[in-house]
Amino acid sequence: MPKDNPYAARKDGGALPEIWSYGHRNSQGATLGPDGRLWMNEHGPQGGDEINRPEAGKNYGWPIITYGEQYGGGKIGEGLTRKEGMEQPLHYWTPSIATSGMTFLRSDKYGKAWQGSLFIGSLKFNYLARLELQGDKVVREEKLLADLKRRVRDVREGPDGLLYILTDESDGKLLRILPARQSS
């Protein structure tokens, strides 16, 4: 166990030493950002899917705060979306898109506009989300590949600098996303 885990040295039984951060609901995708820091997404219940950048010892709120609601309707707990001492997501979706795998695009194979974007699959709405970022803030979301009508289970940047998605139907496919042809 890494010695820098925030609870590694606790002997009072207040937390397990292997805990690094907490208050996560249902982690689906994780990737390292361009700066080497961890980014992850989580399924929320009927809304409240989140993107977080977990940090050591921090509480991300579940089930005390959430932007989701009970399946079938109704608030979760007290229905809070904020509480002191709990972190806000960097971005959330209501309704839920059923997030899946995620990756940052480092290559310039699709042009400079896409370089540095965060890509996340949507299982529920069958698309690939491209999130444009400024620092930790999502400033724009673009929905890609919805015409495929396939659940996007995972997305990765290949060694060739191209994006690959994995779909998860009974005839699931591994698909390479080719850049649009550039006109001269």
Coordinates of N, CA and C in Angstrom, one line a residue:
M1 N 0.8 -1.2 0.0 CA 0.0 0.0 0.0 C 0.9 1.2 0.0
P2 N 0.6 2.2 -0.9 CA 1.4 3.4 -0.9 C 1.4 4.2 0.4
K3 N 2.5 4.6 0.9 CA 2.6 5.3 2.1 C 2.0 6.7 2.1
D4 N 1.7 7.2 0.9 CA 1.1 8.6 0.8 C -0.4 8.5 0.8
N5 N -1.0 7.3 1.0 CA -2.5 7.2 1.1 C -2.8 8.0 2.4
P6 N -3.9 8.8 2.3 CA -4.2 9.7 3.4 C -4.6 9.0 4.7
Y7 N -5.0 7.7 4.6 CA -5.4 7.0 5.8 C -4.5 5.8 6.1
A8 N -3.3 5.8 5.5 CA -2.4 4.6 5.7 C -1.9 4.5 7.1
A9 N -1.7 5.6 7.7 CA -1.2 5.6 9.1 C -2.2 5.6 10.2
R10 N -3.5 5.7 9.8 CA -4.6 5.7 10.9 C -4.6 4.4 11.6
K11 N -4.7 4.4 12.9 CA -4.8 3.2 13.7 C -6.0 3.2 14.5
D12 N -6.9 4.2 14.4 CA -8.1 4.4 15.2 C -9.3 3.6 14.7
G13 N -9.2 2.9 13.5 CA -10.3 2.2 13.0 C -11.3 3.1 12.2
G14 N -10.9 4.4 12.1 CA -11.8 5.4 11.5 C -11.9 5.2 10.0
A15 N -10.9 4.6 9.4 CA -10.9 4.4 7.9 C -9.9 3.3 7.6
L16 N -10.2 2.6 6.6 CA -9.3 1.6 6.1 C -8.1 2.2 5.4
P17 N -6.9 1.7 5.7 CA -5.7 2.3 5.1 C -5.6 2.3 3.6
E18 N -6.4 1.4 2.9 CA -6.3 1.4 1.5 C -7.2 2.5 0.8
I19 N -8.0 3.2 1.6 CA -8.9 4.2 1.0 C -8.0 5.4 0.7
W20 N -8.3 5.9 -0.5 CA -7.5 7.1 -1.0 C -8.5 8.3 -1.1
S21 N -9.7 8.1 -1.7 CA -10.8 9.1 -1.7 C -12.1 8.3 -1.6
Y22 N -13.1 9.0 -1.3 CA -14.4 8.3 -1.1 C -15.6 9.1 -1.5
G23 N -16.8 8.5 -1.4 CA -18.0 9.2 -1.8 C -18.2 9.0 -3.3
H24 N -17.7 8.0 -3.9 CA -17.9 7.7 -5.3 C -19.0 6.7 -5.4
R25 N -19.8 6.8 -6.4 CA -21.0 5.9 -6.5 C -20.7 4.6 -7.4
N26 N -20.4 4.8 -8.6 CA -20.3 3.6 -9.5 C -19.3 4.0 -10.6
S27 N -18.0 3.9 -10.4 CA -17.0 4.3 -11.3 C -17.1 3.5 -12.6
Q28 N -17.0 4.2 -13.7 CA -17.2 3.5 -15.0 C -15.9 3.7 -15.9
G29 N -15.3 4.8 -15.8 CA -14.2 5.1 -16.7 C -13.1 5.9 -15.9
A30 N -11.9 5.7 -16.3 CA -10.8 6.5 -15.6 C -9.7 6.7 -16.6
T31 N -9.0 7.8 -16.5 CA -7.9 8.1 -17.4 C -7.0 9.1 -16.8
L32 N -5.8 9.1 -17.2 CA -4.9 10.2 -16.7 C -4.9 11.4 -17.7
G33 N -5.1 12.5 -17.1 CA -5.1 13.8 -17.9 C -3.8 14.1 -18.5
P34 N -3.7 15.1 -19.3 CA -2.4 15.6 -19.9 C -1.4 16.0 -18.8
D35 N -1.9 16.4 -17.6 CA -1.0 16.7 -16.6 C -0.6 15.5 -15.7
G36 N -1.1 14.3 -16.0 CA -0.8 13.1 -15.3 C -1.7 12.8 -14.1
R37 N -2.7 13.7 -13.9 CA -3.6 13.5 -12.8 C -4.8 12.6 -13.2
L38 N -5.4 11.9 -12.2 CA -6.5 11.0 -12.5 C -7.8 11.8 -12.7
W39 N -8.5 11.3 -13.7 CA -9.9 11.8 -14.0 C -10.8 10.5 -14.0
M40 N -12.0 10.6 -13.6 CA -12.9 9.5 -13.6 C -14.3 9.9 -13.8
N41 N -15.1 9.0 -14.3 CA -16.6 9.3 -14.4 C -17.3 8.2 -13.6
E42 N -18.5 8.6 -13.2 CA -19.3 7.7 -12.4 C -20.8 7.8 -12.8
H43 N -21.5 6.6 -12.8 CA -22.9 6.6 -13.0 C -23.6 7.2 -11.8
G44 N -24.5 8.1 -12.1 CA -25.4 8.5 -11.0 C -26.8 7.8 -11.2
P45 N -27.6 7.8 -10.2 CA -28.9 7.2 -10.4 C -29.9 8.1 -11.2
Q46 N -30.4 7.7 -12.2 CA -31.4 8.5 -13.0 C -31.0 10.0 -13.0
G47 N -29.8 10.2 -13.5 CA -29.3 11.6 -13.6 C -28.1 11.6 -12.6
G48 N -27.3 12.6 -12.8 CA -26.2 12.8 -11.9 C -25.0 12.0 -12.2
D49 N -24.8 11.6 -13.5 CA -23.5 11.0 -13.9 C -22.5 12.1 -13.8
E50 N -21.3 11.8 -13.3 CA -20.3 12.8 -13.0 C -19.0 12.6 -13.6
I51 N -18.2 13.7 -13.7 CA -16.8 13.6 -14.0 C -16.1 14.2 -12.7
N52 N -15.2 13.5 -12.2 CA -14.4 14.0 -11.0 C -12.9 13.9 -11.3
R53 N -12.2 14.7 -10.6 CA -10.7 14.5 -10.5 C -10.4 14.2 -9.1
P54 N -10.4 12.9 -8.7 CA -10.2 12.5 -7.3 C -8.9 13.0 -6.7
E55 N -8.9 13.4 -5.5 CA -7.7 13.9 -4.8 C -7.7 13.1 -3.5
A56 N -6.5 12.9 -3.0 CA -6.3 12.1 -1.7 C -7.1 12.7 -0.6
G57 N -7.9 11.8 0.1 CA -8.6 12.2 1.3 C -9.9 13.0 1.1
K58 N -10.3 13.3 -0.1 CA -11.5 14.1 -0.3 C -12.7 13.2 -0.5
N59 N -13.8 13.8 -0.1 CA -15.1 13.2 -0.1 C -15.9 13.7 -1.3
Y60 N -16.3 12.8 -2.2 CA -17.1 13.2 -3.4 C -18.6 13.1 -3.2
G61 N -19.0 12.8 -2.0 CA -20.4 13.1 -1.6 C -21.4 12.0 -1.6
W62 N -21.2 10.9 -2.4 CA -22.3 9.9 -2.5 C -22.4 9.2 -1.2
P63 N -23.6 9.0 -0.7 CA -24.9 9.3 -1.2 C -25.5 10.5 -0.6
I64 N -24.7 11.4 0.0 CA -25.2 12.6 0.7 C -25.6 13.7 -0.3
I65 N -24.7 13.9 -1.3 CA -25.1 14.9 -2.3 C -25.0 14.2 -3.7
T66 N -26.0 14.5 -4.5 CA -26.1 14.0 -5.9 C -27.0 14.8 -6.7
Y67 N -26.8 14.8 -8.0 CA -27.7 15.5 -8.9 C -28.7 14.5 -9.5
G68 N -28.6 13.3 -9.1 CA -29.6 12.3 -9.5 C -30.7 12.1 -8.6
E69 N -31.6 11.2 -8.9 CA -32.8 11.0 -8.1 C -33.0 9.5 -8.1
Q70 N -33.9 9.0 -7.2 CA -34.3 7.6 -7.1 C -34.8 7.1 -8.4
Y71 N -34.5 5.8 -8.7 CA -35.1 5.2 -9.9 C -36.7 5.2 -9.7
G72 N -37.4 5.7 -10.6 CA -38.8 5.9 -10.4 C -39.2 7.2 -9.9
G73 N -38.2 8.1 -9.6 CA -38.5 9.4 -9.1 C -38.3 9.6 -7.6
G74 N -38.1 10.8 -7.2 CA -38.0 11.1 -5.7 C -36.5 11.4 -5.4
K75 N -36.4 12.2 -4.4 CA -35.0 12.6 -4.0 C -34.3 11.4 -3.2
I76 N -33.0 11.6 -3.3 CA -32.1 10.6 -2.6 C -31.7 11.3 -1.3
G77 N -31.9 10.6 -0.2 CA -31.6 11.3 1.1 C -32.4 12.5 1.3
E78 N -31.7 13.6 1.6 CA -32.3 14.9 1.8 C -32.4 15.7 0.5
G79 N -32.0 15.1 -0.6 CA -32.1 15.8 -1.9 C -31.1 16.9 -2.1
L80 N -29.9 16.8 -1.4 CA -28.9 17.8 -1.5 C -28.0 17.6 -2.7
T81 N -27.6 18.8 -3.3 CA -26.6 18.8 -4.3 C -25.3 19.4 -3.9
R82 N -25.2 20.0 -2.7 CA -24.0 20.6 -2.2 C -24.0 20.5 -0.7
K83 N -22.8 20.3 -0.2 CA -22.6 20.3 1.3 C -21.2 20.6 1.6
E84 N -21.0 21.4 2.6 CA -19.6 21.7 3.0 C -18.8 20.5 3.3
G85 N -17.6 20.5 2.8 CA -16.7 19.3 3.0 C -16.8 18.3 2.0
M86 N -17.7 18.5 1.0 CA -17.9 17.5 -0.1 C -17.6 18.2 -1.4
E87 N -16.9 17.5 -2.3 CA -16.5 18.0 -3.6 C -17.7 18.0 -4.6
Q88 N -17.7 19.1 -5.4 CA -18.6 19.1 -6.5 C -18.0 18.4 -7.7
P89 N -18.8 17.8 -8.6 CA -18.3 17.2 -9.8 C -17.8 18.3 -10.7
L90 N -16.8 18.0 -11.6 CA -16.4 19.0 -12.6 C -17.4 19.2 -13.7
H91 N -18.2 18.1 -13.9 CA -19.3 18.2 -14.9 C -20.3 17.1 -14.5
Y92 N -21.6 17.3 -14.8 CA -22.6 16.2 -14.5 C -23.6 16.3 -15.6
W93 N -24.3 15.1 -15.8 CA -25.4 15.0 -16.8 C -26.7 14.7 -16.1
T94 N -27.7 15.4 -16.4 CA -29.1 15.1 -16.0 C -29.9 15.4 -17.2
P95 N -30.5 14.4 -17.8 CA -30.6 13.0 -17.4 C -29.3 12.3 -17.6
S96 N -29.2 11.1 -17.0 CA -28.0 10.3 -17.1 C -27.8 9.9 -18.5
I97 N -26.5 9.9 -18.9 CA -26.1 9.4 -20.2 C -25.6 7.9 -20.1
A98 N -25.4 7.5 -18.9 CA -24.8 6.2 -18.6 C -23.4 6.1 -19.2
T99 N -22.5 6.9 -18.5 CA -21.1 7.0 -18.9 C -20.4 5.7 -18.9
S100 N -19.4 5.6 -19.7 CA -18.6 4.4 -19.8 C -17.1 4.8 -19.9
G101 N -16.3 4.1 -20.7 CA -14.9 4.4 -20.8 C -14.6 5.8 -21.2
M102 N -13.4 6.3 -20.9 CA -13.0 7.7 -21.3 C -11.5 7.8 -21.5
T103 N -11.2 8.8 -22.3 CA -9.8 9.0 -22.7 C -9.6 10.4 -23.1
F104 N -8.4 10.9 -22.9 CA -8.0 12.2 -23.5 C -7.3 11.9 -24.8
L105 N -7.6 12.8 -25.8 CA -6.9 12.7 -27.1 C -5.7 13.6 -27.0
R106 N -4.5 13.0 -27.2 CA -3.3 13.7 -27.1 C -2.8 14.0 -28.5
S107 N -3.1 13.2 -29.5 CA -2.6 13.4 -30.9 C -3.3 14.6 -31.6
D108 N -2.8 15.0 -32.7 CA -3.4 16.0 -33.5 C -3.9 15.5 -34.8
K109 N -4.2 14.2 -34.8 CA -4.7 13.5 -36.0 C -6.0 14.0 -36.5
Y110 N -6.8 14.6 -35.6 CA -8.1 15.1 -36.0 C -8.1 16.6 -36.0
G111 N -7.0 17.2 -35.9 CA -6.8 18.7 -35.9 C -6.7 19.2 -34.5
K112 N -6.2 20.4 -34.4 CA -5.9 21.0 -33.1 C -7.2 21.2 -32.3
A113 N -8.4 21.4 -32.9 CA -9.6 21.6 -32.1 C -9.9 20.4 -31.2
W114 N -9.6 19.2 -31.6 CA -9.9 18.0 -30.8 C -8.8 17.7 -29.9
Q115 N -7.6 18.1 -30.1 CA -6.4 17.8 -29.3 C -6.7 18.3 -27.9
G116 N -6.5 17.4 -26.9 CA -6.7 17.7 -25.5 C -8.2 17.5 -25.0
S117 N -9.1 17.1 -26.0 CA -10.5 16.9 -25.6 C -10.6 15.6 -24.8
L118 N -11.6 15.5 -24.0 CA -11.9 14.4 -23.2 C -13.1 13.7 -23.9
F119 N -12.9 12.4 -24.2 CA -14.0 11.6 -24.8 C -14.5 10.6 -23.9
I120 N -15.9 10.5 -23.8 CA -16.6 9.6 -22.9 C -17.7 8.9 -23.7
G121 N -17.8 7.6 -23.5 CA -18.9 6.9 -24.2 C -20.2 7.0 -23.4
S122 N -21.3 7.0 -24.2 CA -22.7 7.0 -23.6 C -23.3 5.7 -23.9
L123 N -23.7 4.9 -22.9 CA -24.4 3.6 -23.1 C -25.8 3.8 -23.3
K124 N -26.4 4.8 -22.7 CA -27.9 5.0 -22.7 C -28.3 5.6 -24.1
F125 N -27.6 6.6 -24.5 CA -28.0 7.4 -25.7 C -27.1 7.0 -26.9
N126 N -26.2 6.1 -26.8 CA -25.5 5.6 -28.0 C -24.7 6.6 -28.7
Y127 N -23.8 7.3 -28.0 CA -23.0 8.3 -28.7 C -21.6 8.4 -28.0
L128 N -20.7 9.1 -28.6 CA -19.4 9.4 -28.0 C -19.4 10.9 -27.7
A129 N -19.2 11.2 -26.5 CA -19.2 12.6 -26.1 C -17.8 13.2 -26.2
R130 N -17.6 14.3 -26.9 CA -16.3 15.0 -26.9 C -16.5 16.3 -26.1
L131 N -15.7 16.3 -25.0 CA -15.8 17.5 -24.1 C -14.6 18.4 -24.3
E132 N -14.9 19.6 -24.6 CA -13.8 20.6 -24.7 C -13.6 21.2 -23.3
L133 N -12.4 21.3 -23.0 CA -12.1 21.8 -21.6 C -11.2 23.1 -21.7
Q134 N -11.4 23.9 -20.6 CA -10.5 25.0 -20.3 C -10.1 24.7 -18.9
G135 N -8.9 24.2 -18.7 CA -8.5 23.8 -17.3 C -9.4 22.6 -16.9
D136 N -10.0 22.8 -15.8 CA -10.9 21.7 -15.2 C -12.4 21.9 -15.6
K137 N -12.7 22.9 -16.4 CA -14.1 23.3 -16.8 C -14.4 22.7 -18.1
V138 N -15.6 22.1 -18.2 CA -16.1 21.7 -19.5 C -16.8 22.9 -20.1
V139 N -16.4 23.3 -21.3 CA -17.0 24.5 -21.9 C -17.9 24.2 -23.1
R140 N -17.8 22.9 -23.5 CA -18.6 22.5 -24.7 C -18.7 21.0 -24.7
E141 N -19.8 20.5 -25.1 CA -20.0 19.1 -25.3 C -20.5 18.8 -26.7
E142 N -19.9 17.9 -27.4 CA -20.3 17.6 -28.8 C -20.7 16.1 -28.8
K143 N -21.8 15.7 -29.4 CA -22.2 14.3 -29.4 C -21.9 13.8 -30.8
L144 N -21.0 12.7 -30.8 CA -20.5 12.1 -32.0 C -21.0 10.7 -32.2
L145 N -21.1 10.3 -33.4 CA -21.4 8.9 -33.7 C -22.8 8.4 -33.3
A146 N -23.7 9.3 -33.0 CA -25.1 8.8 -32.6 C -25.7 8.1 -33.8
D147 N -25.4 8.3 -35.0 CA -26.0 7.6 -36.1 C -25.6 6.1 -36.2
L148 N -24.6 5.7 -35.4 CA -24.2 4.3 -35.3 C -25.3 3.5 -34.6
K149 N -26.0 4.2 -33.7 CA -27.0 3.5 -32.9 C -26.4 2.3 -32.1
R150 N -25.3 2.5 -31.5 CA -24.6 1.5 -30.7 C -24.2 2.0 -29.4
R151 N -24.3 1.2 -28.4 CA -23.8 1.6 -27.0 C -22.3 1.6 -27.1
V152 N -21.8 2.8 -26.7 CA -20.3 3.0 -26.6 C -19.8 2.5 -25.3
R153 N -19.1 1.4 -25.2 CA -18.7 0.8 -24.0 C -17.3 1.4 -23.5
D154 N -16.4 1.7 -24.5 CA -15.1 2.2 -24.2 C -14.5 3.0 -25.3
V155 N -13.6 3.8 -25.0 CA -12.9 4.6 -26.0 C -11.5 4.8 -25.6
R156 N -10.6 4.6 -26.5 CA -9.1 4.8 -26.3 C -8.4 5.4 -27.5
E157 N -7.3 6.1 -27.2 CA -6.4 6.5 -28.2 C -5.4 5.5 -28.5
G158 N -5.3 5.0 -29.7 CA -4.4 4.0 -30.1 C -3.0 4.5 -30.3
P159 N -2.0 3.6 -30.4 CA -0.6 4.0 -30.6 C -0.5 4.8 -31.9
D160 N -1.4 4.7 -32.8 CA -1.4 5.5 -34.1 C -2.0 6.9 -34.0
G161 N -2.4 7.2 -32.8 CA -3.0 8.5 -32.5 C -4.5 8.7 -32.9
L162 N -5.1 7.5 -33.3 CA -6.5 7.5 -33.7 C -7.3 7.0 -32.5
L163 N -8.6 7.4 -32.5 CA -9.5 7.0 -31.5 C -10.2 5.6 -31.9
Y164 N -10.4 4.8 -30.9 CA -11.0 3.5 -31.1 C -12.1 3.4 -30.1
I165 N -13.3 2.9 -30.6 CA -14.4 2.7 -29.6 C -14.8 1.2 -29.7
L166 N -15.3 0.7 -28.5 CA -15.8 -0.6 -28.4 C -17.2 -0.5 -28.1
T167 N -18.1 -1.2 -28.9 CA -19.5 -1.3 -28.6 C -19.8 -2.6 -27.9
D168 N -21.0 -2.7 -27.2 CA -21.2 -3.9 -26.4 C -22.5 -4.6 -26.7
E169 N -23.0 -4.5 -27.9 CA -24.2 -5.3 -28.3 C -23.8 -6.7 -28.4
S170 N -24.7 -7.6 -28.7 CA -24.3 -9.0 -28.9 C -23.4 -9.2 -30.1
D171 N -23.4 -8.2 -31.0 CA -22.4 -8.2 -32.1 C -21.5 -7.1 -31.9
G172 N -21.0 -6.9 -30.7 CA -20.1 -5.7 -30.4 C -19.0 -5.6 -31.4
K173 N -18.6 -4.4 -31.6 CA -17.5 -4.1 -32.5 C -16.4 -3.2 -32.0
L174 N -15.2 -3.4 -32.5 CA -14.1 -2.5 -32.3 C -14.0 -1.6 -33.5
L175 N -14.2 -0.3 -33.4 CA -14.3 0.6 -34.5 C -13.2 1.7 -34.4
R176 N -12.5 1.9 -35.5 CA -11.5 3.0 -35.6 C -12.2 4.2 -36.1
I177 N -12.0 5.4 -35.5 CA -12.6 6.6 -36.0 C -11.6 7.3 -36.8
L178 N -11.9 7.5 -38.1 CA -11.0 8.1 -39.0 C -11.2 9.6 -39.0
P179 N -10.2 10.4 -39.2 CA -10.3 11.9 -39.3 C -11.1 12.2 -40.6
A180 N -11.8 13.3 -40.5 CA -12.5 13.9 -41.7 C -11.4 14.3 -42.7
R181 N -11.7 14.1 -44.0 CA -10.8 14.5 -45.0 C -10.6 16.0 -45.0
Q182 N -9.4 16.4 -45.0 CA -9.1 17.8 -45.1 C -9.1 18.3 -46.5
S183 N -9.8 19.4 -46.8 CA -9.8 19.9 -48.1 C -8.6 20.9 -48.3
S184 N -8.0 20.9 -49.5 CA -6.8 21.8 -49.7 C -7.2 23.0 -50.4

